[in-house]
């Protein structure tokens, strides 16, 4: 028997890194948008989007909060944790499932992230040129 999952989807929010109160372990949560095609009665397919919350801990949490941005396409592998609580008022056991992301691969960056990266690199180069850290010679110019 295996307890594992694989999801491919786009992240919907910038994860915020938190720490557990007792052990000071880094963790974060993020929703992943996943598309699903369903065949209708008329034979046509309709696409639905589902939003799945995934929890991340330790190095995986640090990685996703530092390097993943809204719209990035991710492959997430992990396991399912079943939590059991007891409701004292109703005297019943309560169960919930939590998806824990163990590893993440960035499959594609969002177009917005590519534009932001280009802008940051351009600003950094312009600043270095202003402070004479980069010197351009005539031979460096393409014309």
Coordinates of N, CA, C and O in Angstrom, one line a residue:
X1 N 0.8 -1.2 0.0 CA 0.0 0.0 0.0 C 0.9 1.2 0.0 O 1.9 1.3 0.6
X2 N 0.4 2.3 -0.7 CA 1.1 3.5 -0.8 C 0.3 4.6 -0.3 O -0.9 4.7 -0.5
X3 N 0.9 5.6 0.3 CA 0.2 6.8 0.7 C 1.0 8.0 0.1 O 1.9 8.5 0.7
X4 N 0.6 8.2 -1.2 CA 1.3 9.3 -1.9 C 0.4 9.9 -2.9 O -0.6 9.3 -3.4
X5 N 0.7 11.2 -3.3 CA -0.1 11.8 -4.4 C 0.9 12.6 -5.2 O 2.0 12.9 -4.8
X6 N 0.4 12.9 -6.4 CA 1.1 13.8 -7.4 C 0.1 14.8 -7.9 O -1.0 14.4 -8.4
X7 N 0.4 16.1 -7.9 CA -0.5 17.1 -8.4 C 0.3 18.0 -9.4 O 1.5 18.3 -9.1
X8 N -0.3 18.4 -10.4 CA 0.3 19.4 -11.3 C -0.7 20.5 -11.4 O -1.9 20.3 -11.8
X9 N -0.3 21.7 -11.1 CA -1.2 22.8 -11.1 C -0.4 24.1 -10.9 O 0.8 24.1 -10.6
X10 N -1.2 25.2 -10.9 CA -0.6 26.5 -10.7 C -0.9 27.1 -9.3 O -2.0 26.9 -8.8
X11 N 0.1 27.7 -8.7 CA 0.0 28.2 -7.4 C -0.9 29.5 -7.5 O -0.7 30.3 -8.4
X12 N -1.8 29.7 -6.5 CA -2.7 30.8 -6.6 C -2.4 32.0 -5.6 O -3.0 33.0 -5.7
X13 N -1.4 31.8 -4.8 CA -1.0 32.9 -3.8 C 0.4 32.7 -3.5 O 1.0 31.6 -3.5
X14 N 1.0 33.8 -3.1 CA 2.4 33.8 -2.6 C 2.4 33.2 -1.2 O 1.9 33.8 -0.3
X15 N 3.1 32.0 -1.0 CA 3.1 31.4 0.3 C 3.9 32.3 1.3 O 4.9 32.9 1.0
X16 N 3.4 32.3 2.5 CA 4.0 33.1 3.6 C 4.7 32.1 4.6 O 4.0 31.2 5.1
X17 N 5.9 32.2 4.9 CA 6.7 31.3 5.7 C 6.3 31.5 7.2 O 6.4 32.7 7.6
X18 N 5.9 30.5 7.9 CA 5.6 30.6 9.3 C 6.4 29.6 10.1 O 7.1 28.8 9.5
X19 N 6.4 29.7 11.4 CA 7.1 28.7 12.3 C 6.1 28.2 13.3 O 5.3 28.9 13.9
X20 N 6.2 26.8 13.6 CA 5.4 26.3 14.6 C 5.8 26.9 16.0 O 7.0 27.2 16.2
X21 N 4.8 26.9 16.9 CA 5.1 27.6 18.2 C 6.0 26.8 19.1 O 6.8 27.3 19.8
X22 N 5.8 25.5 19.1 CA 6.5 24.6 20.0 C 7.9 24.3 19.5 O 8.9 24.6 20.2
X23 N 8.1 23.8 18.3 CA 9.4 23.3 17.8 C 10.1 24.3 16.9 O 11.2 24.1 16.4
X24 N 9.4 25.4 16.6 CA 9.9 26.4 15.6 C 10.3 25.8 14.3 O 11.3 26.2 13.7
X25 N 9.4 24.9 13.8 CA 9.6 24.3 12.5 C 9.0 25.2 11.4 O 7.8 25.5 11.6
X26 N 9.7 25.5 10.3 CA 9.1 26.3 9.3 C 8.0 25.5 8.5 O 8.1 24.3 8.3
X27 N 6.9 26.2 8.2 CA 5.8 25.6 7.5 C 5.1 26.7 6.7 O 5.2 27.9 7.0
X28 N 4.3 26.3 5.7 CA 3.5 27.2 4.9 C 2.3 26.4 4.3 O 2.4 25.2 4.3
X29 N 1.4 27.1 3.8 CA 0.2 26.5 3.0 C 0.1 27.3 1.7 O 0.5 28.4 1.6
X30 N -0.4 26.6 0.7 CA -0.6 27.2 -0.6 C -1.7 26.4 -1.3 O -1.8 25.2 -1.2
X31 N -2.5 27.2 -2.0 CA -3.6 26.5 -2.9 C -3.0 26.3 -4.3 O -2.4 27.2 -4.8
X32 N -3.3 25.2 -4.8 CA -3.0 24.8 -6.2 C -4.2 24.7 -7.0 O -5.2 24.0 -6.6
X33 N -4.2 25.4 -8.1 CA -5.4 25.4 -9.1 C -5.1 24.2 -10.1 O -4.1 24.2 -10.7
X34 N -6.1 23.3 -10.1 CA -6.0 22.1 -11.0 C -7.2 22.1 -11.9 O -8.3 22.2 -11.4
X35 N -6.9 21.9 -13.2 CA -8.0 21.8 -14.1 C -8.4 20.4 -14.3 O -7.6 19.4 -14.3
X36 N -9.7 20.2 -14.5 CA -10.3 18.8 -14.7 C -11.3 18.9 -15.8 O -12.2 19.8 -15.8
X37 N -11.2 18.0 -16.8 CA -12.2 17.9 -17.9 C -13.2 16.8 -17.5 O -12.8 15.7 -17.2
X38 N -14.5 17.2 -17.7 CA -15.6 16.2 -17.4 C -16.5 16.2 -18.6 O -16.9 17.2 -19.2
X39 N -16.8 14.9 -19.0 CA -17.7 14.7 -20.2 C -19.1 14.9 -19.7 O -19.6 14.3 -18.8
X40 N -19.8 15.8 -20.4 CA -21.2 16.1 -20.2 C -22.1 15.1 -20.8 O -21.7 14.3 -21.6
X41 N -23.4 15.1 -20.5 CA -24.4 14.2 -21.1 C -24.5 14.3 -22.6 O -24.8 13.4 -23.3
X42 N -24.3 15.5 -23.1 CA -24.3 15.8 -24.6 C -23.1 15.4 -25.3 O -22.9 15.6 -26.5
X43 N -22.1 14.8 -24.6 CA -20.8 14.4 -25.2 C -19.7 15.4 -25.2 O -18.6 15.1 -25.5
X44 N -20.1 16.7 -24.9 CA -19.1 17.8 -24.9 C -18.3 17.7 -23.6 O -18.8 17.2 -22.6
X45 N -17.1 18.2 -23.6 CA -16.3 18.3 -22.4 C -16.4 19.7 -21.8 O -16.3 20.6 -22.5
X46 N -16.4 19.7 -20.5 CA -16.4 21.0 -19.8 C -15.2 21.0 -18.8 O -15.0 20.0 -18.2
X47 N -14.5 22.1 -18.8 CA -13.4 22.1 -17.9 C -13.7 22.8 -16.6 O -14.4 23.9 -16.6
X48 N -13.3 22.2 -15.5 CA -13.5 22.8 -14.2 C -12.2 23.0 -13.5 O -11.2 22.3 -13.8
X49 N -12.1 24.0 -12.6 CA -10.9 24.3 -11.9 C -11.2 24.0 -10.4 O -12.2 24.4 -9.8
X50 N -10.3 23.2 -9.8 CA -10.4 22.9 -8.4 C -9.3 23.5 -7.7 O -8.1 23.5 -8.2
X51 N -9.5 24.0 -6.5 CA -8.4 24.6 -5.7 C -8.1 23.7 -4.5 O -9.0 23.4 -3.7
X52 N -6.9 23.2 -4.4 CA -6.5 22.2 -3.4 C -5.4 22.8 -2.5 O -4.4 23.3 -3.0
X53 N -5.7 22.8 -1.2 CA -4.8 23.3 -0.2 C -3.7 22.2 0.1 O -4.1 21.1 0.4
X54 N -2.5 22.6 0.1 CA -1.4 21.7 0.4 C -0.5 22.4 1.4 O -0.2 23.6 1.4
X55 N -0.1 21.6 2.4 CA 0.8 22.1 3.5 C 2.2 21.6 3.2 O 2.5 20.5 2.7
X56 N 3.2 22.5 3.6 CA 4.6 22.2 3.4 C 5.4 22.5 4.7 O 5.0 23.4 5.4
X57 N 6.4 21.7 5.0 CA 7.2 21.8 6.2 C 8.7 21.8 5.9 O 9.1 21.4 4.8
X58 N 9.4 22.4 6.8 CA 10.9 22.5 6.8 C 11.5 23.0 5.5 O 11.1 24.1 5.1
X59 N 12.4 22.3 4.9 CA 13.1 22.9 3.7 C 12.1 23.1 2.5 O 12.3 24.0 1.7
X60 N 11.1 22.2 2.4 CA 10.2 22.4 1.3 C 9.4 23.7 1.5 O 9.1 24.4 0.5
X61 N 9.0 24.0 2.7 CA 8.3 25.2 3.0 C 9.2 26.4 2.7 O 8.7 27.4 2.2
X62 N 10.5 26.3 3.1 CA 11.4 27.5 2.8 C 11.6 27.7 1.3 O 11.6 28.8 0.8
X63 N 11.7 26.5 0.6 CA 11.9 26.6 -0.9 C 10.7 27.3 -1.5 O 10.8 28.2 -2.3
X64 N 9.5 26.8 -1.2 CA 8.3 27.3 -1.9 C 8.0 28.8 -1.5 O 7.6 29.6 -2.3
X65 N 8.3 29.2 -0.3 CA 8.1 30.6 0.1 C 9.1 31.5 -0.5 O 8.9 32.7 -0.8
X66 N 10.3 31.0 -0.8 CA 11.4 31.9 -1.4 C 11.4 31.9 -2.9 O 11.8 32.9 -3.5
X67 N 11.1 30.8 -3.6 CA 11.3 30.7 -5.0 C 10.1 30.5 -5.9 O 10.2 30.5 -7.1
X68 N 8.9 30.3 -5.3 CA 7.7 30.1 -6.0 C 6.8 31.3 -6.0 O 6.7 31.9 -5.0
X69 N 6.3 31.7 -7.2 CA 5.4 32.8 -7.3 C 4.1 32.5 -7.9 O 3.9 31.4 -8.4
X70 N 3.1 33.4 -7.7 CA 1.8 33.2 -8.2 C 1.8 32.9 -9.7 O 2.5 33.5 -10.5
X71 N 1.1 31.8 -10.1 CA 1.0 31.4 -11.5 C 2.0 30.4 -11.9 O 1.9 29.9 -13.0
X72 N 3.0 30.1 -11.1 CA 4.0 29.1 -11.5 C 3.4 27.7 -11.6 O 2.5 27.4 -10.7
X73 N 3.8 27.0 -12.6 CA 3.2 25.6 -12.7 C 4.1 24.7 -12.0 O 5.3 24.6 -12.2
X74 N 3.5 23.9 -11.0 CA 4.3 23.0 -10.1 C 3.9 21.6 -10.3 O 2.7 21.3 -10.5
X75 N 4.9 20.7 -10.0 CA 4.6 19.3 -9.8 C 4.9 19.1 -8.3 O 6.0 19.3 -7.8
X76 N 3.8 18.7 -7.6 CA 4.0 18.5 -6.2 C 3.8 17.0 -5.9 O 2.8 16.4 -6.3
X77 N 4.7 16.4 -5.1 CA 4.6 15.0 -4.7 C 4.5 15.1 -3.1 O 5.2 15.9 -2.5
X78 N 3.7 14.2 -2.6 CA 3.6 14.2 -1.1 C 2.8 13.0 -0.6 O 2.6 12.0 -1.3
X79 N 2.3 13.2 0.6 CA 1.5 12.1 1.2 C 0.3 12.8 1.9 O 0.2 14.0 2.1
X80 N -0.7 11.9 2.3 CA -1.9 12.4 3.0 C -1.8 12.0 4.5 O -1.5 10.9 4.8
X81 N -2.0 13.1 5.3 CA -2.0 12.9 6.7 C -3.5 12.9 7.2 O -4.2 13.9 6.9
X82 N -3.9 11.9 8.0 CA -5.2 11.9 8.5 C -5.2 12.4 10.0 O -4.4 11.8 10.8
X83 N -5.9 13.4 10.2 CA -6.0 13.9 11.6 C -7.3 13.5 12.3 O -8.3 13.5 11.7
X84 N -7.1 13.2 13.6 CA -8.3 12.7 14.4 C -8.4 13.7 15.6 O -7.5 13.9 16.3
X85 N -9.6 14.2 15.7 CA -9.9 15.1 16.9 C -11.2 14.5 17.5 O -11.9 13.7 16.9
X86 N -11.4 14.9 18.7 CA -12.6 14.5 19.5 C -13.4 15.7 19.8 O -12.9 16.7 20.5
X87 N -14.7 15.7 19.4 CA -15.6 16.8 19.8 C -16.3 16.5 21.1 O -17.1 15.6 21.2
X88 N -15.9 17.2 22.1 CA -16.4 16.9 23.5 C -17.9 17.2 23.6 O -18.6 16.4 24.2
X89 N -18.3 18.2 23.0 CA -19.8 18.6 23.1 C -20.7 17.5 22.4 O -21.7 17.2 23.0
X90 N -20.3 17.1 21.3 CA -21.1 16.1 20.6 C -20.7 14.6 20.9 O -21.4 13.7 20.4
X91 N -19.5 14.5 21.5 CA -19.0 13.2 21.9 C -18.8 12.3 20.7 O -19.2 11.1 20.6
X92 N -18.1 12.8 19.6 CA -17.8 12.1 18.4 C -16.4 12.4 18.0 O -15.8 13.4 18.3
X93 N -15.8 11.4 17.3 CA -14.5 11.6 16.7 C -14.7 12.3 15.4 O -15.6 12.1 14.6
X94 N -13.8 13.3 15.1 CA -13.8 14.0 13.9 C -12.5 13.7 13.1 O -11.4 13.7 13.7
X95 N -12.6 13.5 11.8 CA -11.5 13.1 11.0 C -11.3 14.2 9.9 O -12.3 14.6 9.3
X96 N -10.1 14.5 9.6 CA -9.8 15.4 8.4 C -8.6 14.9 7.7 O -7.7 14.3 8.3
X97 N -8.5 15.2 6.4 CA -7.4 14.8 5.6 C -6.6 16.1 5.3 O -7.1 17.1 4.9
X98 N -5.3 15.9 5.3 CA -4.4 17.1 5.0 C -3.3 16.6 4.0 O -2.7 15.5 4.2
X99 N -3.2 17.3 2.9 CA -2.2 17.0 1.9 C -0.8 17.6 2.3 O -0.8 18.9 2.5
X100 N 0.2 16.8 2.5 CA 1.5 17.3 2.9 C 2.4 17.2 1.7 O 2.7 16.1 1.2
X101 N 2.9 18.3 1.2 CA 3.8 18.3 0.0 C 5.3 18.0 0.5 O 5.8 18.7 1.3
X102 N 5.8 16.9 0.0 CA 7.2 16.5 0.3 C 8.2 17.1 -0.6 O 9.3 17.3 -0.2
X103 N 7.9 17.2 -1.9 CA 8.8 17.7 -2.9 C 8.1 18.5 -3.9 O 6.9 18.3 -4.2
X104 N 8.8 19.5 -4.5 CA 8.2 20.4 -5.5 C 9.2 20.6 -6.6 O 10.4 20.7 -6.4
X105 N 8.6 20.5 -7.8 CA 9.4 20.8 -9.0 C 8.7 22.0 -9.7 O 7.5 21.9 -10.0
X106 N 9.4 23.0 -10.1 CA 8.8 24.1 -10.9 C 8.9 23.7 -12.3 O 10.0 23.6 -12.9
X107 N 7.7 23.5 -12.9 CA 7.7 23.1 -14.3 C 7.7 24.2 -15.3 O 8.3 24.1 -16.4
X108 N 7.1 25.4 -14.9 CA 7.1 26.5 -15.8 C 6.9 27.8 -14.9 O 6.1 27.7 -14.0
X109 N 7.5 28.8 -15.2 CA 7.3 30.1 -14.6 C 6.1 30.8 -15.3 O 5.9 30.7 -16.5
X110 N 5.4 31.6 -14.5 CA 4.3 32.4 -15.1 C 4.9 33.5 -16.0 O 6.0 33.9 -15.7
X111 N 4.1 33.9 -17.0 CA 4.6 35.0 -17.8 C 4.9 36.3 -17.0 O 5.8 37.0 -17.3
X112 N 4.1 36.5 -16.0 CA 4.2 37.7 -15.2 C 5.6 37.6 -14.5 O 6.3 38.6 -14.4
X113 N 6.0 36.5 -14.0 CA 7.3 36.3 -13.3 C 8.4 36.5 -14.3 O 9.4 37.1 -13.9
X114 N 8.3 36.1 -15.6 CA 9.3 36.3 -16.5 C 9.5 37.8 -16.8 O 10.7 38.3 -16.8
X115 N 8.4 38.6 -16.9 CA 8.5 40.0 -17.1 C 9.2 40.7 -15.9 O 10.0 41.6 -16.0
X116 N 8.8 40.3 -14.7 CA 9.3 40.9 -13.4 C 10.8 40.6 -13.4 O 11.6 41.4 -13.0
X117 N 11.2 39.4 -13.7 CA 12.6 39.0 -13.7 C 13.4 39.9 -14.7 O 14.5 40.4 -14.3
X118 N 12.9 40.0 -15.9 CA 13.6 40.9 -16.9 C 13.8 42.3 -16.3 O 14.8 42.9 -16.5
X119 N 12.7 42.8 -15.7 CA 12.7 44.2 -15.2 C 13.8 44.3 -14.1 O 14.5 45.3 -14.1
X120 N 13.8 43.3 -13.2 CA 14.8 43.4 -12.1 C 16.2 43.3 -12.6 O 17.1 44.0 -12.2
X121 N 16.5 42.4 -13.6 CA 17.8 42.3 -14.2 C 18.2 43.6 -14.9 O 19.3 44.1 -14.7
X122 N 17.3 44.2 -15.6 CA 17.5 45.5 -16.3 C 17.8 46.6 -15.3 O 18.8 47.3 -15.5
X123 N 17.1 46.7 -14.2 CA 17.3 47.7 -13.2 C 18.7 47.5 -12.6 O 19.4 48.5 -12.3
X124 N 19.0 46.2 -12.3 CA 20.3 45.9 -11.7 C 21.4 46.3 -12.6 O 22.4 46.9 -12.1
X125 N 21.3 46.0 -13.9 CA 22.4 46.4 -14.8 C 22.5 47.9 -14.9 O 23.6 48.4 -15.0
X126 N 21.4 48.6 -15.0 CA 21.4 50.0 -15.1 C 22.1 50.7 -13.9 O 22.8 51.6 -14.0
X127 N 21.8 50.1 -12.7 CA 22.4 50.6 -11.5 C 23.9 50.4 -11.5 O 24.7 51.2 -11.1
X128 N 24.4 49.2 -12.0 CA 25.8 48.9 -12.1 C 26.5 49.8 -13.1 O 27.6 50.2 -12.9
X129 N 25.8 50.1 -14.2 CA 26.4 51.0 -15.2 C 26.6 52.4 -14.6 O 27.6 53.1 -14.8
X130 N 25.6 52.9 -13.8 CA 25.6 54.2 -13.2 C 26.8 54.3 -12.2 O 27.4 55.3 -12.0
X131 N 27.1 53.2 -11.5 CA 28.1 53.2 -10.5 C 29.5 52.7 -11.0 O 30.4 52.5 -10.3
X132 N 29.6 52.7 -12.4 CA 30.8 52.3 -13.1 C 31.3 50.9 -12.7 O 32.5 50.6 -12.8
X133 N 30.4 50.0 -12.2 CA 30.8 48.6 -12.0 C 30.9 47.9 -13.3 O 31.6 46.9 -13.4
X134 N 30.1 48.3 -14.3 CA 30.2 47.7 -15.7 C 30.6 48.8 -16.6 O 30.1 49.9 -16.7
X135 N 31.7 48.5 -17.4 CA 32.2 49.5 -18.4 C 31.9 48.9 -19.7 O 32.3 47.7 -20.0
X136 N 31.3 49.6 -20.6 CA 31.0 49.1 -22.0 C 32.0 49.8 -22.9 O 32.2 51.0 -22.9
X137 N 32.6 48.9 -23.7 CA 33.5 49.4 -24.8 C 32.8 49.4 -26.1 O 31.8 48.8 -26.2
X138 N 33.3 50.1 -27.1 CA 32.7 50.1 -28.4 C 32.6 48.7 -29.0 O 31.7 48.4 -29.7
X139 N 33.6 47.9 -28.7 CA 33.5 46.5 -29.2 C 32.4 45.7 -28.6 O 32.0 44.6 -29.2
X140 N 31.8 46.1 -27.5 CA 30.7 45.4 -26.9 C 29.4 45.7 -27.5 O 28.4 45.0 -27.4
X141 N 29.3 46.8 -28.3 CA 28.1 47.2 -28.9 C 27.9 46.5 -30.2 O 28.8 46.3 -31.0
X142 N 26.6 46.1 -30.5 CA 26.3 45.3 -31.7 C 26.2 46.1 -33.0 O 26.0 45.5 -34.0
X143 N 26.3 47.4 -32.9 CA 26.2 48.2 -34.1 C 27.3 49.2 -34.3 O 28.2 49.4 -33.5

